[in-house]
Amino acid sequence: MKRKDFFANLSVSESEFKQLLASNNYACNADGRRFMAERVSVKYKHMLPYQTYWLLPLAERIGGCRPGETYDYPTPHGTMTAKVVDLYNLPSDMVNPMVLYFPGCLTAPLYAWEAIRWHVKRTGQLLDILSCGKEGNKGLFLNVFDRKKGIVVGTEYNANYNIMELMAPRCYVRKHEREFLDTNTMENLKSVYQMAEADGMSEITLVLVTGQPWYDKRLLAEWMYELRKDDYSKVKINLVLAHCQLWLGGSLPEAHPSEIMLGYIQASIGPLMKDTISFDGKTDSAKPERYLMPGVKEADWEAIRPIIAYYGNMGWPNYEELLYGTPHEEAVENIILADLFARASFSPELYDQAVLDDVRLYQKVIGTFSGITEEDFLSWCKTSPEKKFFN
């Protein structure tokens, strides 16, 4: 799909669209996006171009990590190693392990469930769980979260807990629930660290389950760089990332090719070349934010350009500016266009129904837990089917 096709599908002309943007100083934050959404609507949903389908494996190669990869990085506790593992083969020697399944992408609870279930089957150990995250990306999902009833309501972490409660006992799911007020990736880490410190823990292992196959490198690049600070000297945090392989068989917008899935891709891989620093300390940025991960600079960024340029409903215009030299105003226009089409592609009710559909699909393969206690859940995991849902 070409840029002119996006403009042709709006309730205003291209010139009126640009005038509105200019009148709001090309604001692209949550308020700027809402300003445009209140004044411009999408006439009808459009079908995604076929090319976006074959770009998904490329996005996974750029942003994902392969099980077996390791990354050494400095911390106040000395050099530490982040490990990438298979979802179905978590390490058996972790110290105070906790599965942290992420806000945003609502497939994360299904991936987390599989990681937990198979870890029990392999080791007999039931891992504790934790979720974090306050609100939807850039205000895109506020109409979903700002409801009184439903599954996907309140905060991102609450939505994740609600989904997990459809498959596991509440006493287990919410055992470590905290009110996390973080709104971005870095703040998530700070919240978890503060929780561990408040609980008197000196060491913890975070098993990171994102629900996205292209978020691995961004998450590790930012968290490993953040953990170099003395702010994290009281609690030693080990990072184990469980790669979530590509799954396109669900009803959730992030579980099949959609405006939302492509938005997650842009927001995941778009920052990988921005404000980076090498592992040996070399950088061209005045304020580096993340490590330059192996293979990122050499990736085929031109091939992935359609996603970066046209589906950035959760990202920022400077990704496109940096990668392709796109003028700022044009990049902002692309982001706002992507935001408008993303808003038109789903409803709050769609999200709740899609969650139920995907959980039922999962339970059709794996079975349904019907106990009450954490002990019931542990026993069920041990005897659950020898089937892997994500294959």
Coordinates of C-alpha atoms in Angstrom, one line a residue:
M1 CA 0.0 0.0 0.0
K2 CA 1.3 3.4 -1.0
R3 CA 1.2 6.5 1.1
K4 CA -1.5 8.2 -1.1
D5 CA -3.8 5.2 -0.5
F6 CA -3.8 6.0 3.3
F7 CA -4.8 9.7 2.6
A8 CA -7.5 8.6 0.2
N9 CA -9.2 6.7 3.0
L10 CA -9.6 9.6 5.4
S11 CA -12.6 11.8 6.2
V12 CA -10.5 14.9 5.3
S13 CA -8.4 15.7 2.3
E14 CA -4.6 15.4 2.4
S15 CA -4.2 19.2 2.6
E16 CA -6.7 19.4 5.4
F17 CA -4.9 16.6 7.3
K18 CA -1.6 18.4 7.0
Q19 CA -3.1 21.7 8.1
L20 CA -4.5 20.0 11.2
L21 CA -1.1 18.6 12.0
A22 CA 0.6 22.0 11.5
S23 CA -2.0 23.7 13.7
N24 CA -0.9 21.3 16.5
N25 CA 2.8 21.8 15.9
Y26 CA 3.1 18.3 14.5
A27 CA 2.7 16.8 18.0
C28 CA 3.1 13.1 17.9
N29 CA 2.8 12.1 21.6
A30 CA -0.4 10.6 23.1
D31 CA -2.1 14.0 23.2
G32 CA -1.1 14.8 19.6
R33 CA -2.4 11.5 18.4
R34 CA -5.7 12.0 20.3
F35 CA -6.0 15.5 18.8
M36 CA -6.0 14.1 15.3
A37 CA -8.2 11.1 16.2
E38 CA -10.9 13.5 17.4
R39 CA -10.9 15.4 14.1
V40 CA -10.1 12.8 11.5
S41 CA -11.7 9.4 10.9
V42 CA -11.0 6.4 8.6
K43 CA -13.7 5.7 6.1
Y44 CA -13.2 1.9 6.0
K45 CA -10.7 -0.7 7.1
H46 CA -8.2 -1.6 4.5
M47 CA -6.6 -5.0 3.8
L48 CA -3.0 -5.4 4.7
P49 CA -0.7 -5.7 1.6
Y50 CA 0.5 -9.2 1.0
Q51 CA 4.1 -8.1 1.4
T52 CA 3.6 -7.6 5.1
Y53 CA 3.2 -11.3 5.5
W54 CA 6.6 -12.2 4.2
L55 CA 8.2 -9.4 6.2
L56 CA 7.3 -11.0 9.5
P57 CA 10.1 -13.7 9.5
L58 CA 12.5 -10.9 8.6
A59 CA 11.3 -8.8 11.5
E60 CA 11.9 -11.8 13.8
R61 CA 15.4 -12.2 12.4
I62 CA 16.2 -8.5 13.0
G63 CA 14.7 -8.1 16.5
G64 CA 14.6 -11.7 17.8
C65 CA 17.3 -13.7 19.6
R66 CA 18.0 -17.4 19.1
P67 CA 18.1 -19.8 22.0
G68 CA 21.6 -20.5 23.1
E69 CA 22.8 -16.9 22.6
T70 CA 24.5 -15.2 25.5
Y71 CA 25.5 -11.5 26.1
D72 CA 28.0 -10.4 28.7
Y73 CA 27.6 -7.0 30.2
P74 CA 29.0 -5.0 33.2
T75 CA 27.0 -4.4 36.4
P76 CA 27.8 -3.4 40.0
H77 CA 27.9 -7.1 40.7
G78 CA 30.6 -7.7 38.1
T79 CA 30.3 -9.0 34.5
M80 CA 27.0 -10.8 34.1
T81 CA 25.6 -12.9 31.3
A82 CA 22.1 -12.6 29.8
K83 CA 20.9 -15.9 28.4
V84 CA 18.5 -16.6 25.6
V85 CA 16.6 -19.9 26.0
D86 CA 13.9 -21.9 24.4
L87 CA 10.5 -21.3 25.8
Y88 CA 10.2 -25.1 26.6
N89 CA 13.6 -25.5 28.1
L90 CA 14.2 -22.9 30.9
P91 CA 17.4 -23.3 33.0
S92 CA 17.0 -25.6 36.0
D93 CA 19.6 -23.8 38.2
M94 CA 18.0 -20.3 38.4
V95 CA 18.2 -18.3 41.7
N96 CA 14.8 -17.1 42.9
P97 CA 13.3 -17.3 39.5
M98 CA 10.2 -15.4 38.5
V99 CA 8.5 -15.3 35.1
L100 CA 7.9 -11.7 34.1
Y101 CA 5.3 -11.6 31.3
F102 CA 5.1 -8.3 29.7
P103 CA 2.5 -5.6 29.2
G104 CA 1.2 -4.6 25.9
C105 CA 1.2 -7.7 23.7
L106 CA -1.6 -9.8 25.2
T107 CA -0.3 -13.1 23.8
A108 CA 2.3 -13.0 26.6
P109 CA 0.2 -14.9 29.1
L110 CA -0.2 -17.9 26.7
Y111 CA 3.6 -18.0 26.1
A112 CA 4.2 -17.7 29.9
W113 CA 1.7 -20.5 30.6
E114 CA 3.6 -22.8 28.3
A115 CA 7.0 -21.9 29.8
I116 CA 5.7 -22.5 33.3
R117 CA 3.9 -25.7 32.5
W118 CA 6.9 -27.3 30.8
H119 CA 9.3 -26.1 33.5
V120 CA 7.1 -28.0 36.0
K121 CA 7.1 -31.1 33.8
R122 CA 10.9 -31.0 33.5
T123 CA 11.9 -30.0 37.1
G124 CA 8.8 -30.3 39.3
Q125 CA 9.3 -26.6 40.2
L126 CA 6.4 -24.1 39.9
L127 CA 7.7 -20.7 39.0
D128 CA 6.3 -17.5 40.5
I129 CA 4.9 -14.9 38.1
L130 CA 4.8 -11.2 37.8
S131 CA 3.4 -8.7 35.4
C132 CA 3.9 -4.9 35.1
G133 CA 2.9 -2.0 32.9
K134 CA 0.4 0.8 33.4
E135 CA -1.3 1.8 30.2
G136 CA -1.7 1.2 26.5
N137 CA 1.0 2.3 24.0
K138 CA 0.9 6.0 23.3
G139 CA -2.8 6.2 24.3
L140 CA -3.8 3.9 21.4
F141 CA -5.6 1.5 23.7
L142 CA -7.0 3.9 26.2
N143 CA -10.6 3.1 25.1
V144 CA -9.9 -0.5 25.9
F145 CA -8.4 0.0 29.3
D146 CA -10.6 2.8 30.4
R147 CA -13.6 0.6 31.1
K148 CA -15.3 -0.6 34.3
K149 CA -15.9 -4.2 33.2
G150 CA -14.1 -6.6 30.9
I151 CA -10.9 -8.6 30.7
V152 CA -8.6 -6.0 29.2
V153 CA -9.4 -3.2 31.6
G154 CA -7.6 -1.0 34.1
T155 CA -3.9 -1.4 33.6
E156 CA -1.8 -3.6 31.3
Y157 CA -0.6 -5.7 34.2
N158 CA -4.2 -6.2 35.4
A159 CA -5.2 -7.3 31.9
N160 CA -2.4 -9.9 31.9
Y161 CA -3.5 -11.1 35.4
N162 CA -7.1 -11.4 34.2
I163 CA -6.1 -13.5 31.2
M164 CA -3.9 -15.7 33.4
E165 CA -6.8 -16.2 35.8
L166 CA -8.8 -17.8 33.0
M167 CA -6.2 -20.6 33.1
A168 CA -4.8 -20.7 36.6
P169 CA -6.0 -20.1 40.2
R170 CA -6.2 -16.6 41.4
C171 CA -4.2 -17.2 44.5
Y172 CA -1.2 -18.2 42.3
V173 CA -1.7 -15.6 39.6
R174 CA -1.9 -12.6 41.8
K175 CA 0.4 -13.7 44.6
H176 CA 3.0 -11.1 43.7
E177 CA 0.7 -8.5 42.2
R178 CA 2.0 -4.9 42.7
E179 CA 0.6 -1.6 41.6
F180 CA 3.2 -0.7 39.0
L181 CA 2.9 2.9 37.7
D182 CA 5.6 2.5 35.0
T183 CA 4.8 3.5 31.4
N184 CA 7.8 2.3 29.4
T185 CA 10.3 -0.5 29.1
M186 CA 13.0 1.1 31.4
E187 CA 10.5 2.0 34.1
N188 CA 9.3 -1.6 34.1
L189 CA 12.8 -2.7 35.2
K190 CA 13.0 -0.1 37.9
S191 CA 9.6 -1.2 39.3
V192 CA 10.7 -4.9 39.4
Y193 CA 14.0 -4.0 41.1
Q194 CA 12.2 -1.9 43.7
M195 CA 9.8 -4.8 44.4
A196 CA 12.7 -7.2 44.9
E197 CA 14.5 -4.8 47.2
A198 CA 11.3 -4.1 49.2
D199 CA 10.9 -7.9 49.6
G200 CA 14.5 -8.2 51.0
M201 CA 15.8 -10.2 48.1
S202 CA 19.5 -10.0 47.3
E203 CA 19.3 -11.9 44.0
I204 CA 16.6 -12.7 41.5
T205 CA 16.3 -14.3 38.1
L206 CA 13.8 -12.7 35.7
V207 CA 12.5 -15.1 33.0
L208 CA 11.4 -12.6 30.4
V209 CA 8.4 -13.6 28.3
T210 CA 7.3 -10.9 25.9
G211 CA 4.8 -12.6 23.7
Q212 CA 6.6 -11.0 20.7
P213 CA 9.3 -12.7 18.5
W214 CA 10.8 -9.4 17.5
Y215 CA 11.2 -7.7 20.9
D216 CA 14.1 -9.7 22.3
K217 CA 17.0 -7.5 21.2
R218 CA 15.4 -4.2 22.1
L219 CA 14.5 -5.5 25.6
L220 CA 17.9 -6.9 26.3
A221 CA 19.7 -4.0 24.7
E222 CA 18.0 -1.5 27.0
W223 CA 17.9 -3.6 30.2
M224 CA 21.5 -4.7 30.1
Y225 CA 22.6 -1.1 29.6
E226 CA 20.4 0.1 32.4
L227 CA 21.7 -2.5 34.8
R228 CA 25.2 -1.1 34.6
K229 CA 24.1 1.7 37.0
D230 CA 24.9 1.7 40.8
D231 CA 21.1 2.1 41.3
Y232 CA 20.9 -1.7 40.9
S233 CA 23.7 -2.5 43.4
K234 CA 21.5 -4.0 46.2
V235 CA 19.8 -6.7 44.2
K236 CA 21.5 -8.9 41.7
I237 CA 19.2 -9.4 38.7
N238 CA 19.9 -12.3 36.3
L239 CA 18.2 -12.0 32.9
V240 CA 16.9 -15.1 31.1
L241 CA 15.0 -14.4 28.0
A242 CA 12.6 -17.0 26.7
H243 CA 12.2 -16.5 23.0
C244 CA 8.6 -16.5 21.8
Q245 CA 8.5 -18.0 18.4
L246 CA 6.2 -16.5 15.7
W247 CA 2.6 -17.5 16.0
L248 CA -0.1 -16.4 13.6
G249 CA -3.0 -18.7 14.6
G250 CA -4.8 -16.5 17.2
S251 CA -7.7 -14.1 17.2
L252 CA -6.0 -11.3 19.1
P253 CA -4.8 -8.6 16.8
E254 CA -1.2 -9.3 17.9
A255 CA -1.7 -13.0 17.1
H256 CA -2.2 -12.6 13.3
P257 CA -1.1 -10.1 10.7
S258 CA -2.9 -6.8 11.6
E259 CA -2.3 -3.1 12.1
I260 CA -1.5 -3.8 15.8
M261 CA 1.0 -6.6 15.1
L262 CA 2.8 -4.4 12.6
G263 CA 2.8 -1.6 15.2
Y264 CA 4.5 -3.8 17.7
I265 CA 7.1 -4.7 15.2
Q266 CA 7.9 -1.0 14.4
A267 CA 8.1 -0.1 18.0
S268 CA 10.3 -3.2 18.8
I269 CA 12.9 -3.0 16.0
G270 CA 12.7 0.7 15.2
P271 CA 14.8 1.9 18.1
L272 CA 17.6 -0.8 17.6
M273 CA 19.8 1.7 15.7
K274 CA 18.9 4.7 17.8
D275 CA 21.2 6.1 20.6
T276 CA 23.3 2.9 20.8
I277 CA 26.6 2.1 22.4
S278 CA 28.8 -0.9 21.6
F279 CA 29.6 -3.4 24.3
D280 CA 33.2 -2.0 24.4
G281 CA 31.9 1.5 25.0
K282 CA 32.0 3.2 21.6
T283 CA 29.1 5.5 20.7
D284 CA 28.2 8.5 18.5
S285 CA 25.3 9.4 20.8
A286 CA 25.4 12.1 23.4
K287 CA 23.0 10.1 25.5
P288 CA 23.1 6.4 24.6
E289 CA 20.1 4.4 25.7
R290 CA 20.8 0.8 24.6
Y291 CA 23.6 -1.5 23.5
L292 CA 24.1 -2.1 19.7
M293 CA 23.1 -5.7 19.5
P294 CA 25.0 -8.1 17.1
G295 CA 23.6 -8.2 13.6
V296 CA 21.5 -5.1 14.0
K297 CA 23.6 -2.7 12.0
E298 CA 24.0 -5.3 9.2
A299 CA 20.3 -6.1 9.0
D300 CA 18.3 -5.5 5.8
W301 CA 16.6 -2.4 6.9
E302 CA 15.5 -1.4 3.4
A303 CA 13.5 -4.5 3.1
I304 CA 11.6 -3.8 6.4
R305 CA 11.0 -0.2 5.4
P306 CA 7.2 -0.6 4.7
I307 CA 6.6 -1.6 8.3
I308 CA 8.8 1.1 9.8
A309 CA 7.3 3.9 7.6
Y310 CA 3.6 2.9 7.4
Y311 CA 2.7 1.0 10.5
G312 CA 4.3 3.0 13.4
N313 CA 1.1 3.3 15.5
M314 CA 3.1 2.7 18.7
G315 CA 6.5 4.1 17.7
W316 CA 8.1 7.4 17.0
P317 CA 8.9 9.3 13.8
N318 CA 12.6 9.5 14.6
Y319 CA 13.0 5.8 13.8
E320 CA 12.1 6.5 10.1
E321 CA 14.2 9.7 10.1
L322 CA 17.3 7.9 11.4
L323 CA 17.0 4.8 9.2
Y324 CA 15.9 6.4 5.9
G325 CA 16.5 10.1 6.2
T326 CA 12.8 10.9 6.0
P327 CA 11.9 14.6 6.6
H328 CA 10.5 15.1 10.1
E329 CA 7.1 16.4 9.0
E330 CA 6.6 13.5 6.6
A331 CA 7.6 11.0 9.3
V332 CA 5.1 12.5 11.7
E333 CA 2.4 12.3 9.1
N334 CA 3.2 8.6 8.7
I335 CA 2.9 8.0 12.4
I336 CA -0.4 9.8 12.7
L337 CA -1.8 7.9 9.7
A338 CA -0.7 4.6 11.2
D339 CA -2.3 5.6 14.5
L340 CA -5.6 6.5 12.9
F341 CA -5.8 3.2 10.9
A342 CA -4.9 1.2 14.0
R343 CA -7.7 2.8 16.1
A344 CA -10.1 1.9 13.4
S345 CA -9.0 -1.7 13.3
F346 CA -10.3 -2.9 16.7
S347 CA -12.7 -2.3 19.5
P348 CA -12.6 -2.9 23.2
E349 CA -15.2 -5.7 22.8
L350 CA -13.1 -7.3 20.1
Y351 CA -10.1 -7.5 22.5
D352 CA -12.1 -9.3 25.2
Q353 CA -13.7 -11.7 22.7
A354 CA -10.3 -12.4 21.1
V355 CA -8.8 -13.2 24.5
L356 CA -11.5 -15.7 25.2
D357 CA -11.2 -17.3 21.7
D358 CA -7.4 -17.7 22.1
V359 CA -7.7 -19.2 25.6
R360 CA -10.3 -21.7 24.4
L361 CA -8.0 -22.5 21.4
Y362 CA -5.2 -23.1 23.8
Q363 CA -7.3 -25.2 26.2
K364 CA -8.6 -27.3 23.3
V365 CA -5.0 -28.5 22.8
I366 CA -3.7 -28.5 26.3
G367 CA -6.8 -29.1 28.4
T368 CA -8.5 -27.1 31.1
F369 CA -7.3 -26.6 34.7
S370 CA -10.2 -26.8 37.1
G371 CA -8.6 -26.7 40.6
I372 CA -8.5 -24.1 43.2
T373 CA -5.2 -24.0 45.0
E374 CA -1.6 -23.5 43.9
E375 CA -0.9 -27.1 44.8
D376 CA -3.8 -28.2 42.5
F377 CA -2.2 -26.2 39.7
L378 CA 1.3 -27.7 40.3
S379 CA -0.2 -31.2 40.1
W380 CA -2.2 -30.4 37.0
C381 CA 1.0 -29.0 35.2
K382 CA 2.9 -32.3 36.1
T383 CA 0.2 -34.4 34.4
S384 CA -0.8 -32.0 31.6
P385 CA -0.5 -33.3 28.0
E386 CA 2.9 -33.8 26.5
K387 CA 2.0 -31.4 23.8
K388 CA 3.7 -28.1 22.8
F389 CA 1.2 -25.5 21.8
F390 CA 3.7 -23.3 20.0
N391 CA 5.4 -25.5 17.4

